[in-house]
Coordinates of C-alpha atoms and ligand atoms in Angstrom, one line a residue:
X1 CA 16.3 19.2 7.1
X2 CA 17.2 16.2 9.3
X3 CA 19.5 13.9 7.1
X4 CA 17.4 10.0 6.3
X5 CA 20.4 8.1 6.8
X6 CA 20.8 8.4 10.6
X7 CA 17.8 6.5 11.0
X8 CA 19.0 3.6 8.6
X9 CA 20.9 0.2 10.2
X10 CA 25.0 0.7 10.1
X11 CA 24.8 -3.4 8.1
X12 CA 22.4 -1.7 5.7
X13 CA 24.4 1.7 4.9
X14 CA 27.5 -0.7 4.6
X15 CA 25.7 -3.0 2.3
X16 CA 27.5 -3.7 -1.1
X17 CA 24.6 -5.3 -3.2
X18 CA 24.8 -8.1 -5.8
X19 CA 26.0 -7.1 -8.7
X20 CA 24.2 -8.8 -11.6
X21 CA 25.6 -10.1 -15.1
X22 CA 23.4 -7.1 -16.6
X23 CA 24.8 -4.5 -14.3
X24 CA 28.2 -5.2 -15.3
X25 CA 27.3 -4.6 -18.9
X26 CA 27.2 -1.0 -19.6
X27 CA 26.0 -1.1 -23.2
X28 CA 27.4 -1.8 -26.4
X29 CA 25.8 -3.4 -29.9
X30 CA 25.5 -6.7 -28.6
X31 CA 24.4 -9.7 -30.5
X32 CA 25.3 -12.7 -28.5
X33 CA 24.5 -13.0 -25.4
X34 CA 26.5 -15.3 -23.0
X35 CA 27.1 -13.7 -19.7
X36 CA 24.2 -15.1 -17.5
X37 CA 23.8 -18.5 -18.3
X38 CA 20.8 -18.5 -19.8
X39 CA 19.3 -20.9 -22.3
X40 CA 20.1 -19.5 -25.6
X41 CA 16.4 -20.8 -27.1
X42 CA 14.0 -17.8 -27.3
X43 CA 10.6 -18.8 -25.7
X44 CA 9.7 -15.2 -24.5
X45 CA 11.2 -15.8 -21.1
X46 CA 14.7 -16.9 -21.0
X47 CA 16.3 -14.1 -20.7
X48 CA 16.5 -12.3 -17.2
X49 CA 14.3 -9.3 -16.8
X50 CA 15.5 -5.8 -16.2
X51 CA 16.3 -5.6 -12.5
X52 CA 16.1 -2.1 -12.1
X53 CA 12.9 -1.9 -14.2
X54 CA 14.1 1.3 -16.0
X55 CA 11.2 1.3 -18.7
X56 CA 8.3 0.6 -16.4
X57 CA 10.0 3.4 -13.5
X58 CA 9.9 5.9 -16.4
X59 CA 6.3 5.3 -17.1
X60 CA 5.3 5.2 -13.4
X61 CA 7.1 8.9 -13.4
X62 CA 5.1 10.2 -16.0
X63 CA 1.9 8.8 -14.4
X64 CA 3.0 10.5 -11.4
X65 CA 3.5 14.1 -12.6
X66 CA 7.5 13.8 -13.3
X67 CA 8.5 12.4 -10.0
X68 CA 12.4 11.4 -10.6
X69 CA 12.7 7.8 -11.8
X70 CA 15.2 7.9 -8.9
X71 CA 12.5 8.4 -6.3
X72 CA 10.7 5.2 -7.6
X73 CA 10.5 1.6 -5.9
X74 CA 8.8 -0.9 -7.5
X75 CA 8.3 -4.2 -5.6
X76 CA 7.0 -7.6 -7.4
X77 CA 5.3 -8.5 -4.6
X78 CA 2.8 -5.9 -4.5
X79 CA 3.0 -3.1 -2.0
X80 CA 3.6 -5.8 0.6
X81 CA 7.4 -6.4 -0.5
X82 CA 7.8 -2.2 0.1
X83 CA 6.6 -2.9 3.8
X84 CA 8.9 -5.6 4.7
X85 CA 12.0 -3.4 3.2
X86 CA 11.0 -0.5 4.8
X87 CA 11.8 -2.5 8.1
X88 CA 15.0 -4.3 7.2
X89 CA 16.7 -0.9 6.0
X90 CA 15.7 1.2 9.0
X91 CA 15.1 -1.3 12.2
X92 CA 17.4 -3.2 14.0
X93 CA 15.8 -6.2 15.1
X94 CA 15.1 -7.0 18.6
X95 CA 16.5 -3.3 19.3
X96 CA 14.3 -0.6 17.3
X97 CA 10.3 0.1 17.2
X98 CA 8.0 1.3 15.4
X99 CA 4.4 3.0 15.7
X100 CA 1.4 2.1 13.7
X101 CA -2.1 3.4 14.0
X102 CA -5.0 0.1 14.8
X103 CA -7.2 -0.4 13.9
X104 CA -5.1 -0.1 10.3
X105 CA -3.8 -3.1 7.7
X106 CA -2.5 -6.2 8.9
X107 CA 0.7 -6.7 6.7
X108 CA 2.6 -3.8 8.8
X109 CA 2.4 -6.3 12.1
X110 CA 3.3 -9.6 10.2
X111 CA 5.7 -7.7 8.3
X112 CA 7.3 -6.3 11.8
X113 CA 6.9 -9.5 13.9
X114 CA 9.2 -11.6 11.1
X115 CA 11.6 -8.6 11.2
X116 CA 11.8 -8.6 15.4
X117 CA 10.8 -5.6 15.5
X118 CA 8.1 -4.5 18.3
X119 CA 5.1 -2.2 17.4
X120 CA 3.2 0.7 19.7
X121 CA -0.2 0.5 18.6
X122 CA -1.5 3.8 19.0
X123 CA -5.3 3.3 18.8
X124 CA -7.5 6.0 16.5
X125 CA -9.4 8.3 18.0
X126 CA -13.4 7.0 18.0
X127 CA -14.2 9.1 14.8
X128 CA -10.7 7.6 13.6
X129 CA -9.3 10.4 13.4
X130 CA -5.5 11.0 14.0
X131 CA -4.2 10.9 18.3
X132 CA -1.7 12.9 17.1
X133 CA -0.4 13.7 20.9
X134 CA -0.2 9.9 21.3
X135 CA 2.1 9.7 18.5
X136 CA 4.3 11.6 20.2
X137 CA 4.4 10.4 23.4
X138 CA 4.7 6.6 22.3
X139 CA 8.2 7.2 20.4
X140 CA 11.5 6.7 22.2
X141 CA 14.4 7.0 20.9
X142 CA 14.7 3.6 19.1
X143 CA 11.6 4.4 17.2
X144 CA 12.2 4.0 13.9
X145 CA 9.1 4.1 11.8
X146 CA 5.5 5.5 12.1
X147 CA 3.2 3.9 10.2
X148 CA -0.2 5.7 8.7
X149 CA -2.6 4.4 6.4
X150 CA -4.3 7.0 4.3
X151 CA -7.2 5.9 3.3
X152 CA -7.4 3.9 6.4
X153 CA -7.8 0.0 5.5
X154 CA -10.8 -0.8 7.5
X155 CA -12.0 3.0 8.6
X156 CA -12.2 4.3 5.3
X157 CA -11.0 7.9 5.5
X158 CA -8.3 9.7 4.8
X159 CA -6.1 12.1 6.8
X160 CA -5.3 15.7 5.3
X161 CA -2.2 16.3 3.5
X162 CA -1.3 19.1 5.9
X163 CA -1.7 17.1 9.1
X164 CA 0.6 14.5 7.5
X165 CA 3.1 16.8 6.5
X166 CA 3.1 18.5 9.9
X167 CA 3.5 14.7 11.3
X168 CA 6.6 13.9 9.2
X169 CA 7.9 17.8 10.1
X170 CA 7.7 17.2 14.4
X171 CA 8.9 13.1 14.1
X172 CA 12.3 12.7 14.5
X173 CA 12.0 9.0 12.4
X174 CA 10.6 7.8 9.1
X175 CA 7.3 8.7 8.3
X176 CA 5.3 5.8 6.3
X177 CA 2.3 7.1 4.4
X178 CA 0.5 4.1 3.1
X179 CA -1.6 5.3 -0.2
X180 CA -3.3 2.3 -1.3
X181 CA -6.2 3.6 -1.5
X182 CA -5.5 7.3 -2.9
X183 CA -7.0 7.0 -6.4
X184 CA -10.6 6.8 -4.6
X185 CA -10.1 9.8 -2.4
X186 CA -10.4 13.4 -3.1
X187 CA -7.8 14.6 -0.3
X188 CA -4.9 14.1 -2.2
X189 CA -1.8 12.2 -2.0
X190 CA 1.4 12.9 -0.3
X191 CA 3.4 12.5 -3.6
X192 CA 3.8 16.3 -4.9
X193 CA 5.2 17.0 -1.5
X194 CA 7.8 14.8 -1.3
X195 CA 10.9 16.9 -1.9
X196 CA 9.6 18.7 1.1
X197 CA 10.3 15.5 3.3
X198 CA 13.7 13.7 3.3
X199 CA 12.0 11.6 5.9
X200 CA 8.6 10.2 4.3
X201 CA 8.2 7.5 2.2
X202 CA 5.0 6.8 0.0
X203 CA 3.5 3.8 -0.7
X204 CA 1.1 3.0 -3.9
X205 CA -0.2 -0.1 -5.3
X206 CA -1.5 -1.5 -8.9
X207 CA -3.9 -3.6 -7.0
X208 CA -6.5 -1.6 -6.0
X209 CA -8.1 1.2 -8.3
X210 CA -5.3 0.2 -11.0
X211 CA -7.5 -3.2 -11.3
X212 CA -3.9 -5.4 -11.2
X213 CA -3.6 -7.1 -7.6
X214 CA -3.4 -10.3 -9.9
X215 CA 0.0 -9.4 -11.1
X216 CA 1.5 -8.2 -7.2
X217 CA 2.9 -4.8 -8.0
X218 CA 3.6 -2.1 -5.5
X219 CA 5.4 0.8 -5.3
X220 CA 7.3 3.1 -2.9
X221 CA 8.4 6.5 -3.4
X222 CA 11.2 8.3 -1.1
X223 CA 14.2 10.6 -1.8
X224 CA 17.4 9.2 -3.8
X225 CA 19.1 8.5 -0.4
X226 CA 16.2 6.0 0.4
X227 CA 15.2 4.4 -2.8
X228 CA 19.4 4.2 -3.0
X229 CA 19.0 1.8 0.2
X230 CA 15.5 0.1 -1.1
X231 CA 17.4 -0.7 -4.4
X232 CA 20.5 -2.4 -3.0
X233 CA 18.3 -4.5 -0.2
X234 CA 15.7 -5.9 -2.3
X235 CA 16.0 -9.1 -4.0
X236 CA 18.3 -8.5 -7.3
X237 CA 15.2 -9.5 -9.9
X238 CA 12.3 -8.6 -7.7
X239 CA 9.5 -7.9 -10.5
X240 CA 9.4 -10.4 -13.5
X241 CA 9.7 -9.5 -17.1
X242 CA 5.8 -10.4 -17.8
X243 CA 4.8 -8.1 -15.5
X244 CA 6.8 -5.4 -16.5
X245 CA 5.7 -5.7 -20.0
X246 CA 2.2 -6.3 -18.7
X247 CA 2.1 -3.3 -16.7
X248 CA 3.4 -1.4 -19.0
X249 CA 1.0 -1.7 -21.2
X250 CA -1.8 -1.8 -18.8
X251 CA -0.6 1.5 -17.8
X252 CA -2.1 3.4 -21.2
X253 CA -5.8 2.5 -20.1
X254 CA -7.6 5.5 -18.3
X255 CA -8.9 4.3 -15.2
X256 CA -10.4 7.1 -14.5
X257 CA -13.8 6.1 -15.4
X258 CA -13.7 3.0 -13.4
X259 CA -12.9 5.3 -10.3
X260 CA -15.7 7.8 -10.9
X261 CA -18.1 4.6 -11.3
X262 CA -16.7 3.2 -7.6
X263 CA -17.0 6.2 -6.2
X264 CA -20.6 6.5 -7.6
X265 CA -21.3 2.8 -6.5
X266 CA -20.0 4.0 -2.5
X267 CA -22.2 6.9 -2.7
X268 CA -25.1 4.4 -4.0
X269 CA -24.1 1.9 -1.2
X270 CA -23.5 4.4 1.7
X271 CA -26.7 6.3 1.0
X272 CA -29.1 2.8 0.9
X273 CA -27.3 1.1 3.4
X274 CA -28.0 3.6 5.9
X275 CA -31.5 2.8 5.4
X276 CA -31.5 -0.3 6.4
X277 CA -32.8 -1.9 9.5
X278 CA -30.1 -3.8 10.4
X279 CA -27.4 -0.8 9.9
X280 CA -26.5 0.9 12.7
X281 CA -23.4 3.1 11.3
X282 CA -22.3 3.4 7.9
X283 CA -18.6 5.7 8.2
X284 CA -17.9 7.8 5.6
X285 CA -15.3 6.8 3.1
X286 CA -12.7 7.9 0.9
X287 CA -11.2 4.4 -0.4
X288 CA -13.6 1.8 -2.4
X289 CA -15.0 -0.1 0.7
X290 CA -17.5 0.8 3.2
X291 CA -16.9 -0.2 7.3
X292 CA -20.4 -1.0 7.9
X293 CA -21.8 -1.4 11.5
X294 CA -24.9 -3.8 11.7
X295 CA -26.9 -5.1 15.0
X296 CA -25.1 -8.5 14.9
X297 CA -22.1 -8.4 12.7
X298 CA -21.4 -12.4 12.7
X299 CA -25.3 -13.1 11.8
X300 CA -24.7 -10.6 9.1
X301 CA -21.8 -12.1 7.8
X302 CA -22.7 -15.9 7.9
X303 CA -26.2 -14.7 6.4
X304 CA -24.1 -13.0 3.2
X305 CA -22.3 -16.2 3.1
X306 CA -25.1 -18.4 2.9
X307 CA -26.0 -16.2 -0.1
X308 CA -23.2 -16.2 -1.9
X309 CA -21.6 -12.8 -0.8
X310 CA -18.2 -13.0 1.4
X311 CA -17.7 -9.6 2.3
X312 CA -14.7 -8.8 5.5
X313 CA -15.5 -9.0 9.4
X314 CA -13.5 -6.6 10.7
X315 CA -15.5 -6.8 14.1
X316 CA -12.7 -8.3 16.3
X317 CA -10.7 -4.8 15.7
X318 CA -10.0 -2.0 18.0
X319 CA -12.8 0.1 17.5
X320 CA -14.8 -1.8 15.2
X321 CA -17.1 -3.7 17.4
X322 CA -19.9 -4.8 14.8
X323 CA -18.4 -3.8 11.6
X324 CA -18.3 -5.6 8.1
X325 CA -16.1 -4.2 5.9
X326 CA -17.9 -4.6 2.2
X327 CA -15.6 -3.7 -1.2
X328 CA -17.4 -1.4 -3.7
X329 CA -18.5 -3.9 -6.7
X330 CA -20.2 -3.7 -10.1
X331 CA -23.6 -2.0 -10.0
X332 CA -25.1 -5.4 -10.4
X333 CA -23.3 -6.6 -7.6
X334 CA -24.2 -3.7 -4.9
X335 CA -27.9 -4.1 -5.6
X336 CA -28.0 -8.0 -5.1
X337 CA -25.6 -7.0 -2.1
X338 CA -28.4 -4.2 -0.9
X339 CA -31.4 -6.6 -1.6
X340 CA -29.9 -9.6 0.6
X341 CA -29.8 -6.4 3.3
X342 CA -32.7 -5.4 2.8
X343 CA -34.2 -8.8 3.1
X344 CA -32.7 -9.9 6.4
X345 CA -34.9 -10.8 9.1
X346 CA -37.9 -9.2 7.2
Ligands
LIG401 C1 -4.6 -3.7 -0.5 C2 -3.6 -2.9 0.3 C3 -2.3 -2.8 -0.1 C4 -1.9 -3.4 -1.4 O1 -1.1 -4.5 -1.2 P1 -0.4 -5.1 -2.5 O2 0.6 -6.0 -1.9 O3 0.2 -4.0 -3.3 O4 -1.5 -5.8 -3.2 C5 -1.4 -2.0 0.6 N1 -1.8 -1.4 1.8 C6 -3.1 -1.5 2.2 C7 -3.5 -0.7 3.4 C8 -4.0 -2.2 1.5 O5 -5.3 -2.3 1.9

């Protein structure tokens, strides 16, 4: 199995990371605490929080079915901080690439442009399905990353397992797999199979099906070697102690019940808005949005938002000329959603 570490940046593999007042303290029955000059006055938050997040990552591993706590990233800025890392530790900038699918999420280009780093866009094939031959053939050597979104963030669907584990087998690079989305789908996540991998990293959100994108948590999950590298570039106390409390005890809720009911709703949606007049397309989905393609797209949208509803145009993007992208809501919601539809023009 090809060794991670070639692919990472010599300043990065050399990096000594700061060491903070709690990492020098290796336990001991301590009553007095004076190493990090805090205030001394307990209001709940003057202490700093854990920067390693030890509690919450043991949680998040048995949430996960055991996955090491040393296979864990978790990034205060939602999912979003995981992306921009994953650059700095593995592309040089102005030298290295990196491949991402498009039409896919936007953070992966922003995140790349303020890290120098140039992106192939390999377009999806029209039933957004994988170009996998294309992947290929855009890499050189100084490609770094591939980037794949599964669910897809607008399409919808979600690549098999298999396919992305024969991906990560035949590229000679890091392979991305962004799982956002993964709580809504029934193909499966990537996770189990990561000690297969030493070249894939995972990425997973609270803000999504977790019901948390208010409190910006993300994760990633890779080997030692790579969380190792994550751990010493990321900034020292990168996830406050609120949150960590917060999603700690968010965590015991069952969401389960929340998913079935979106994935319910989607059926609901999918099924009536293929009815509709003004529906040309309605792609099938595995996440908890629909890409919807109407006769006019931009008469669709400003007429939702004269009513109320802002839902995403997505019509600009490669491959979805005409296409709204509309997030699964309450029951209530999705029929004042399907109504206004239904009403258009009539
Ligand atoms: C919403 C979303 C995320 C989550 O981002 P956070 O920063 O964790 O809120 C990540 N990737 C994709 C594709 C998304 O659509």
């Amino acid at each position: 199995m090809a060794d991670p570490l070639k692919y990472v940046r010599k300043n990065i593999l050399a990096l000594k990371p700061y060491s903070t007042a709690r990492d020098e303290f290796k336990g001991g029955d301590i009553s007095v605490w004076v190493d990090a000059n805090e205030s001394p006055y307990n209001n709940g938050v003057n202490r700093y929080p854990d920067p390693h997040q030890k509690l919450l990552k043991e949680k998040i591993s048995l949430a996960k079915g055991g996955i090491s706590v040393d296979s864990i990233f978790v990034g205060g800025a939602g999912s979003d901080e995981a992306i921009d890392i994953t650059f700095r530790v593995f592309c040089e900038p102005g030298v290295d690439n990196a491949i991402v699918i498009t039409p896919s999420y936007g953070v992966y280009g922003v995140a790349a442009a303020i890290n120098d780093v140039a992106l192939r866009e390999v377009q999806l094939n029209d039933d957004f399905t994988l170009p996998v031959d294309k992947f290929l053939a855009a890499a050189d050597e100084h490609t770094k990353l591939m980037w794949i979104c599964s669910p897809n963030n607008p399409t919808g669907n979600a690549y098999a397992v298999e396919q992305l584990e024969a991906l990560a087998d035949s590229f000679d690079g890091i392979l991305v797999v962004d799982e956002a989305y993964v709580d809504f789908s029934d193909k499966g996540s990537l996770l189990p199979r990561l000690p297969k991998h030493p070249n894939l990293v995972v990425l997973q959100t609270f803000s999504k099906a977790w019901g948390m994108a208010g409190l910006r948590a993300g994760m990633a999950f890779a080997c030692k070697e790579i969380i190792d590298l994550y751990s010493r570039v990321k900034y020292p106390y990168n996830m406050n102690g609120p949150t960590q409390a917060e999603l700690m005890k968010r965590m015991d809720c069952d969401i389960s019940e929340k998913v079935s009911e979106i994935k319910a709703e989607a059926e609901w949606l999918a099924r009536n808005l293929a009815k509709a007049r003004c529906v040309r397309n309605v792609y099938p989905t595995d996440a908890n949005f629909l890409l919807v393609k109407f006769d006019d797209a931009n008469a669709m949208y400003d007429y939702l938002i004269d009513n109320g509803v802002i839902v995403r145009n997505r019509s600009t993007m490669p491959g979805c000329a005409g296409c709204l992208r509309i997030t699964v809501g309450t029951p209530d919601e999705n029929r004042r959603i399907m109504k206004l539809i239904n009403e258009y023009n009539s």
